[in-house]
Short mmCIF file of C-alpha atoms in Angstrom, two decimals:
data_model
loop_
_atom_site.label_atom_id
_atom_site.label_comp_id
_atom_site.label_asym_id
_atom_site.label_seq_id
_atom_site.Cartn_x
_atom_site.Cartn_y
_atom_site.Cartn_z
CA UNK A 111 -14.03 -18.92 2.95
CA UNK A 112 -11.23 -18.16 0.49
CA UNK A 113 -11.17 -14.84 -1.36
CA UNK A 114 -9.77 -14.32 -4.83
CA UNK A 115 -6.60 -12.87 -3.25
CA UNK A 116 -6.21 -16.02 -1.11
CA UNK A 117 -6.34 -18.22 -4.22
CA UNK A 118 -3.85 -15.96 -6.00
CA UNK A 119 -1.42 -16.11 -3.06
CA UNK A 120 -1.77 -19.89 -2.88
CA UNK A 121 -0.97 -20.01 -6.60
CA UNK A 122 2.04 -17.75 -6.03
CA UNK A 123 3.44 -19.91 -3.23
CA UNK A 124 2.87 -23.01 -5.35
CA UNK A 125 4.94 -21.42 -8.13
CA UNK A 126 7.70 -20.57 -5.63
CA UNK A 127 7.66 -24.14 -4.26
CA UNK A 128 8.14 -25.49 -7.79
CA UNK A 129 11.01 -23.07 -8.41
CA UNK A 130 8.94 -21.16 -10.98
CA UNK A 131 10.29 -17.76 -9.93
CA UNK A 132 9.56 -16.20 -13.34
CA UNK A 133 5.90 -17.19 -12.97
CA UNK A 134 5.79 -15.73 -9.46
CA UNK A 135 7.11 -12.36 -10.61
CA UNK A 136 4.75 -12.40 -13.62
CA UNK A 137 1.82 -12.45 -11.19
CA UNK A 138 3.17 -9.30 -9.52
CA UNK A 139 3.71 -7.65 -12.92
CA UNK A 140 0.09 -8.42 -13.84
CA UNK A 141 -1.03 -6.43 -10.81
CA UNK A 142 1.32 -3.59 -11.74
CA UNK A 143 -0.33 -3.41 -15.20
CA UNK A 144 -3.78 -3.17 -13.58
CA UNK A 145 -2.49 -0.47 -11.22
CA UNK A 146 -1.22 1.56 -14.21
CA UNK A 147 -4.56 1.23 -16.03
CA UNK A 148 -6.48 2.27 -12.92
CA UNK A 149 -4.28 5.31 -12.25
CA UNK A 150 -4.61 6.41 -15.90
CA UNK A 151 -8.42 6.24 -15.80
CA UNK A 152 -8.64 8.01 -12.43
CA UNK A 153 -6.34 10.77 -13.74
CA UNK A 154 -8.69 11.28 -16.71
CA UNK A 155 -11.60 11.76 -14.32
CA UNK A 156 -9.56 14.21 -12.20
CA UNK A 157 -8.93 16.27 -15.34
CA UNK A 158 -12.63 16.68 -16.19
CA UNK A 159 -14.20 16.39 -12.73
CA UNK A 160 -15.99 19.75 -12.97
CA UNK A 161 -16.97 19.35 -16.62
CA UNK A 162 -20.65 19.44 -17.56
CA UNK A 163 -20.05 16.54 -19.98
CA UNK A 164 -19.43 13.89 -17.36
CA UNK A 165 -21.38 10.70 -17.94
CA UNK A 166 -23.99 9.46 -15.49
CA UNK A 167 -22.75 7.39 -12.51
CA UNK A 168 -19.21 8.69 -13.10
CA UNK A 169 -18.80 9.26 -9.36
CA UNK A 170 -19.59 5.62 -8.52
CA UNK A 171 -17.38 4.37 -11.35
CA UNK A 172 -14.49 6.52 -10.17
CA UNK A 173 -14.96 5.32 -6.61
CA UNK A 174 -14.83 1.69 -7.83
CA UNK A 175 -11.66 2.48 -9.79
CA UNK A 176 -9.99 4.02 -6.75
CA UNK A 177 -10.96 1.11 -4.49
CA UNK A 178 -9.85 -1.53 -7.02
CA UNK A 179 -6.55 0.19 -7.79
CA UNK A 180 -5.79 0.59 -4.09
CA UNK A 181 -6.55 -3.09 -3.54
CA UNK A 182 -4.24 -4.06 -6.44
CA UNK A 183 -1.43 -2.14 -4.71
CA UNK A 184 -2.08 -3.98 -1.43
CA UNK A 185 -2.20 -7.37 -3.18
CA UNK A 186 1.01 -6.73 -5.12
CA UNK A 187 2.88 -5.70 -1.95
CA UNK A 188 1.59 -8.80 -0.15
CA UNK A 189 2.86 -10.94 -3.04
CA UNK A 190 6.29 -9.33 -2.83
CA UNK A 191 6.44 -9.95 0.92
CA UNK A 192 5.59 -13.62 0.26
CA UNK A 193 8.45 -13.79 -2.27
CA UNK A 194 10.91 -12.17 0.16
CA UNK A 195 9.90 -14.38 3.09
CA UNK A 196 9.86 -17.65 1.15
CA UNK A 197 12.13 -20.41 2.50
CA UNK A 198 14.62 -20.79 -0.37
CA UNK A 199 17.00 -23.75 -0.54
CA UNK A 200 19.70 -21.57 -2.16
CA UNK A 201 20.97 -18.32 -0.60
CA UNK A 202 22.03 -17.11 -4.05
CA UNK A 203 18.48 -17.52 -5.40
CA UNK A 204 17.06 -15.97 -2.24
CA UNK A 205 19.21 -12.83 -2.55
CA UNK A 206 18.46 -12.53 -6.26
CA UNK A 207 14.68 -12.73 -5.72
CA UNK A 208 14.76 -10.35 -2.76
CA UNK A 209 16.63 -7.76 -4.87
CA UNK A 210 14.04 -8.11 -7.65
CA UNK A 211 11.20 -7.84 -5.11
CA UNK A 212 12.72 -4.72 -3.53
CA UNK A 213 12.99 -3.00 -6.93
CA UNK A 214 9.37 -3.85 -7.77
CA UNK A 215 8.29 -2.67 -4.33
CA UNK A 216 9.90 0.74 -4.92
CA UNK A 217 8.08 0.94 -8.26
CA UNK A 218 4.72 0.08 -6.68
CA UNK A 219 5.18 2.54 -3.81
CA UNK A 220 5.94 5.31 -6.32
CA UNK A 221 2.65 4.45 -8.06
CA UNK A 222 0.91 4.53 -4.69
CA UNK A 223 2.22 8.08 -4.14
CA UNK A 224 1.05 9.07 -7.63
CA UNK A 225 -2.43 7.67 -6.91
CA UNK A 226 -2.60 9.56 -3.64
CA UNK A 227 -1.75 12.84 -5.38
CA UNK A 228 -4.51 12.27 -7.96
CA UNK A 229 -7.04 11.46 -5.23
CA UNK A 230 -6.00 14.61 -3.35
CA UNK A 231 -6.50 16.58 -6.57
CA UNK A 232 -10.00 15.14 -7.06
CA UNK A 233 -10.87 15.90 -3.43
CA UNK A 234 -9.61 19.50 -3.65
CA UNK A 235 -11.39 20.13 -6.97
CA UNK A 236 -14.58 18.66 -5.54
CA UNK A 237 -14.42 20.91 -2.47
CA UNK A 238 -13.79 23.95 -4.66
CA UNK A 239 -16.73 23.00 -6.89
CA UNK A 240 -19.02 22.66 -3.86
CA UNK A 241 -18.04 26.11 -2.56
CA UNK A 242 -18.73 27.70 -5.96
CA UNK A 243 -22.01 25.79 -6.27
CA UNK A 244 -23.18 26.99 -2.87
CA UNK A 245 -22.40 30.58 -3.85
CA UNK A 246 -24.39 30.07 -7.06
CA UNK A 247 -27.25 28.67 -4.99
CA UNK A 248 -27.29 31.81 -2.84
CA UNK A 249 -27.40 33.99 -5.95
CA UNK A 250 -30.31 31.99 -7.39
CA UNK A 251 -32.23 32.20 -4.11
CA UNK A 252 -31.67 35.97 -4.03
CA UNK A 253 -32.82 36.29 -7.66
CA UNK A 254 -35.87 34.22 -6.83
CA UNK A 255 -36.82 36.53 -3.97
CA UNK A 256 -36.39 39.62 -6.17
CA UNK A 257 -38.45 38.01 -8.93
CA UNK A 258 -41.28 37.19 -6.52
CA UNK A 259 -41.35 40.77 -5.30
CA UNK A 260 -41.41 42.08 -8.88
CA UNK A 261 -44.14 39.65 -9.98
CA UNK A 262 -46.27 40.47 -6.97
CA UNK A 263 -46.06 44.14 -7.87
CA UNK A 264 -46.96 43.46 -11.50
CA UNK A 265 -49.57 40.84 -10.48
CA UNK A 266 -48.49 38.46 -13.26
CA UNK A 267 -49.34 34.91 -12.13
CA UNK A 268 -48.28 33.24 -15.38
CA UNK A 269 -44.90 34.94 -15.42
CA UNK A 270 -44.47 34.20 -11.73
CA UNK A 271 -45.07 30.47 -12.30
CA UNK A 272 -42.54 30.30 -15.14
CA UNK A 273 -39.88 32.03 -13.09
CA UNK A 274 -40.51 29.77 -10.13
CA UNK A 275 -40.07 26.68 -12.34
CA UNK A 276 -36.85 28.07 -13.78
CA UNK A 277 -35.37 28.81 -10.35
CA UNK A 278 -36.57 25.46 -9.03
CA UNK A 279 -34.82 23.53 -11.84
CA UNK A 280 -31.58 25.47 -11.43
CA UNK A 281 -31.63 24.99 -7.66
CA UNK A 282 -32.32 21.26 -7.95
CA UNK A 283 -29.47 20.80 -10.45
CA UNK A 284 -27.00 22.59 -8.20
CA UNK A 285 -28.11 20.67 -5.10
CA UNK A 286 -27.75 17.39 -6.99
CA UNK A 287 -24.25 18.36 -8.15
CA UNK A 288 -23.27 19.28 -4.59
CA UNK A 289 -24.49 15.92 -3.30
CA UNK A 290 -22.57 14.04 -6.01
CA UNK A 291 -19.34 15.91 -5.33
CA UNK A 292 -19.73 15.48 -1.56
CA UNK A 293 -20.18 11.76 -2.07
CA UNK A 294 -16.99 11.67 -4.14
CA UNK A 295 -15.07 13.65 -1.49
CA UNK A 296 -16.13 11.09 1.12
CA UNK A 297 -14.93 8.28 -1.16
CA UNK A 298 -11.59 10.06 -1.58
CA UNK A 299 -11.19 10.49 2.19
CA UNK A 300 -11.77 6.75 2.71
CA UNK A 301 -9.27 5.88 -0.02
CA UNK A 302 -6.60 8.20 1.44
CA UNK A 303 -7.02 6.47 4.81
CA UNK A 304 -6.59 3.11 3.10
CA UNK A 305 -3.46 4.30 1.29
CA UNK A 306 -2.03 5.59 4.58
CA UNK A 307 -2.58 2.10 6.01
CA UNK A 308 -0.42 0.74 3.17
CA UNK A 309 2.39 3.10 4.18
CA UNK A 310 2.03 2.05 7.82
CA UNK A 311 2.10 -1.63 6.80
CA UNK A 312 5.28 -1.18 4.74
CA UNK A 313 7.01 0.73 7.54
CA UNK A 314 6.22 -2.14 9.92
CA UNK A 315 7.71 -4.63 7.44
CA UNK A 316 10.87 -2.52 7.07
CA UNK A 317 11.21 -2.31 10.87
CA UNK A 318 10.70 -6.07 11.16
CA UNK A 319 13.35 -6.73 8.51
CA UNK A 320 15.76 -4.39 10.32
CA UNK A 321 15.23 -6.25 13.59
CA UNK A 322 16.04 -9.55 11.84
CA UNK A 323 19.26 -8.07 10.47
CA UNK A 324 20.21 -6.81 13.96
CA UNK A 325 19.60 -10.30 15.39
CA UNK A 326 21.81 -11.92 12.76
CA UNK A 327 24.58 -9.35 13.37
CA UNK A 328 24.37 -9.96 17.13
CA UNK A 329 24.69 -13.70 16.54
CA UNK A 330 27.70 -13.18 14.29
CA UNK A 331 29.39 -10.99 16.90
CA UNK A 332 28.61 -13.56 19.59
CA UNK A 333 30.04 -16.32 17.39
CA UNK A 334 33.20 -14.28 16.79
CA UNK A 335 33.59 -13.74 20.53
CA UNK A 336 33.07 -17.44 21.24
CA UNK A 337 35.63 -18.42 18.62
CA UNK A 338 38.18 -15.97 20.07
CA UNK A 339 37.63 -17.43 23.53
CA UNK A 340 37.93 -20.95 22.12
CA UNK A 341 41.24 -20.10 20.43
CA UNK A 342 42.52 -18.66 23.69
CA UNK A 343 41.53 -21.83 25.58
CA UNK A 344 43.12 -23.97 22.88
CA UNK A 345 46.40 -22.06 23.17
CA UNK A 346 46.39 -22.43 26.94
CA UNK A 347 45.63 -26.12 26.61
CA UNK A 348 48.46 -26.57 24.12
CA UNK A 349 50.83 -24.76 26.46
CA UNK A 350 49.72 -26.94 29.34
CA UNK A 351 50.08 -30.04 27.17
CA UNK A 352 53.64 -29.09 26.24
CA UNK A 353 54.49 -28.60 29.89
CA UNK A 354 52.60 -31.52 31.39
CA UNK A 355 53.23 -34.12 28.69
CA UNK A 356 50.87 -36.72 27.24
CA UNK A 357 48.54 -36.74 30.25
CA UNK A 358 46.98 -33.43 29.20
CA UNK A 359 45.83 -34.78 25.80
CA UNK A 360 42.69 -35.99 27.47
CA UNK A 361 41.85 -32.45 28.67
CA UNK A 362 42.63 -31.10 25.23
CA UNK A 363 40.11 -33.43 23.62
CA UNK A 364 37.45 -32.36 26.09
CA UNK A 365 38.08 -28.66 25.44
CA UNK A 366 38.07 -29.26 21.68
CA UNK A 367 34.71 -31.00 21.96
CA UNK A 368 33.25 -28.10 23.95
CA UNK A 369 34.53 -25.57 21.40
CA UNK A 370 33.00 -27.60 18.56
CA UNK A 371 29.63 -27.70 20.33
CA UNK A 372 29.74 -23.94 20.96
CA UNK A 373 30.45 -23.17 17.29
CA UNK A 374 27.71 -25.57 16.14
CA UNK A 375 25.19 -23.96 18.54
CA UNK A 376 25.97 -20.42 17.29
CA UNK A 377 25.67 -21.48 13.65
CA UNK A 378 22.21 -22.94 14.34
CA UNK A 379 20.93 -19.87 16.22
CA UNK A 380 20.34 -17.48 13.22
CA UNK A 381 18.07 -19.90 11.44
CA UNK A 382 15.90 -20.53 14.48
#
């Protein structure tokens, strides 16, 4: 079953096949815009994470923002890899598009690093908030014990009930806050792992590209060596022809044919 990303990538490759390179890069730029919006909204949450004025379900909304923004980064990088690996009919167009894709890739990876820093900030603030909340919880529990002792001495049931309700509400609020922040910290940890996978994926692509370059360079060196050997054989054949007369023309044609086949074979090798 096709996902939305599959349909988008099919659309991208269709644009490339039609030579609509502007349209292909516009699709990547659309993802970059969504990445920027997501990072901006996540940064706003990071700024007020420990505020008492946070709206309900803000943790879930922030988690959705982080997941969606991370996925936009992955999709955009996949699109750029499709553009770079496309089978272009013109080397000039291929090099031009690869340069554009490389520049956009650097831009997206810088945004990925920015997102990771914001997520780390949210995670650290959340952990700090939990530690402070747990300390507050200990203080409340201690106050509750002291209040119970005092109320037992004074034998004031009504006052004792009111104090118990007060401590109970405060304790419940703190416990709820701790649970919310812990949930968010878990979300952040999952997102950081996902972002690290992006870095691993890009490093693998860079290594793969480097291996292709090494293969091409090896083929070029091999071709140069073959040509040098062919020239040497041609010179020897010419010398032999000058010495032996017209009979050696036949050998010269054979050697020339072999040299031609060698050069043709080497030229085919890089594209295979």
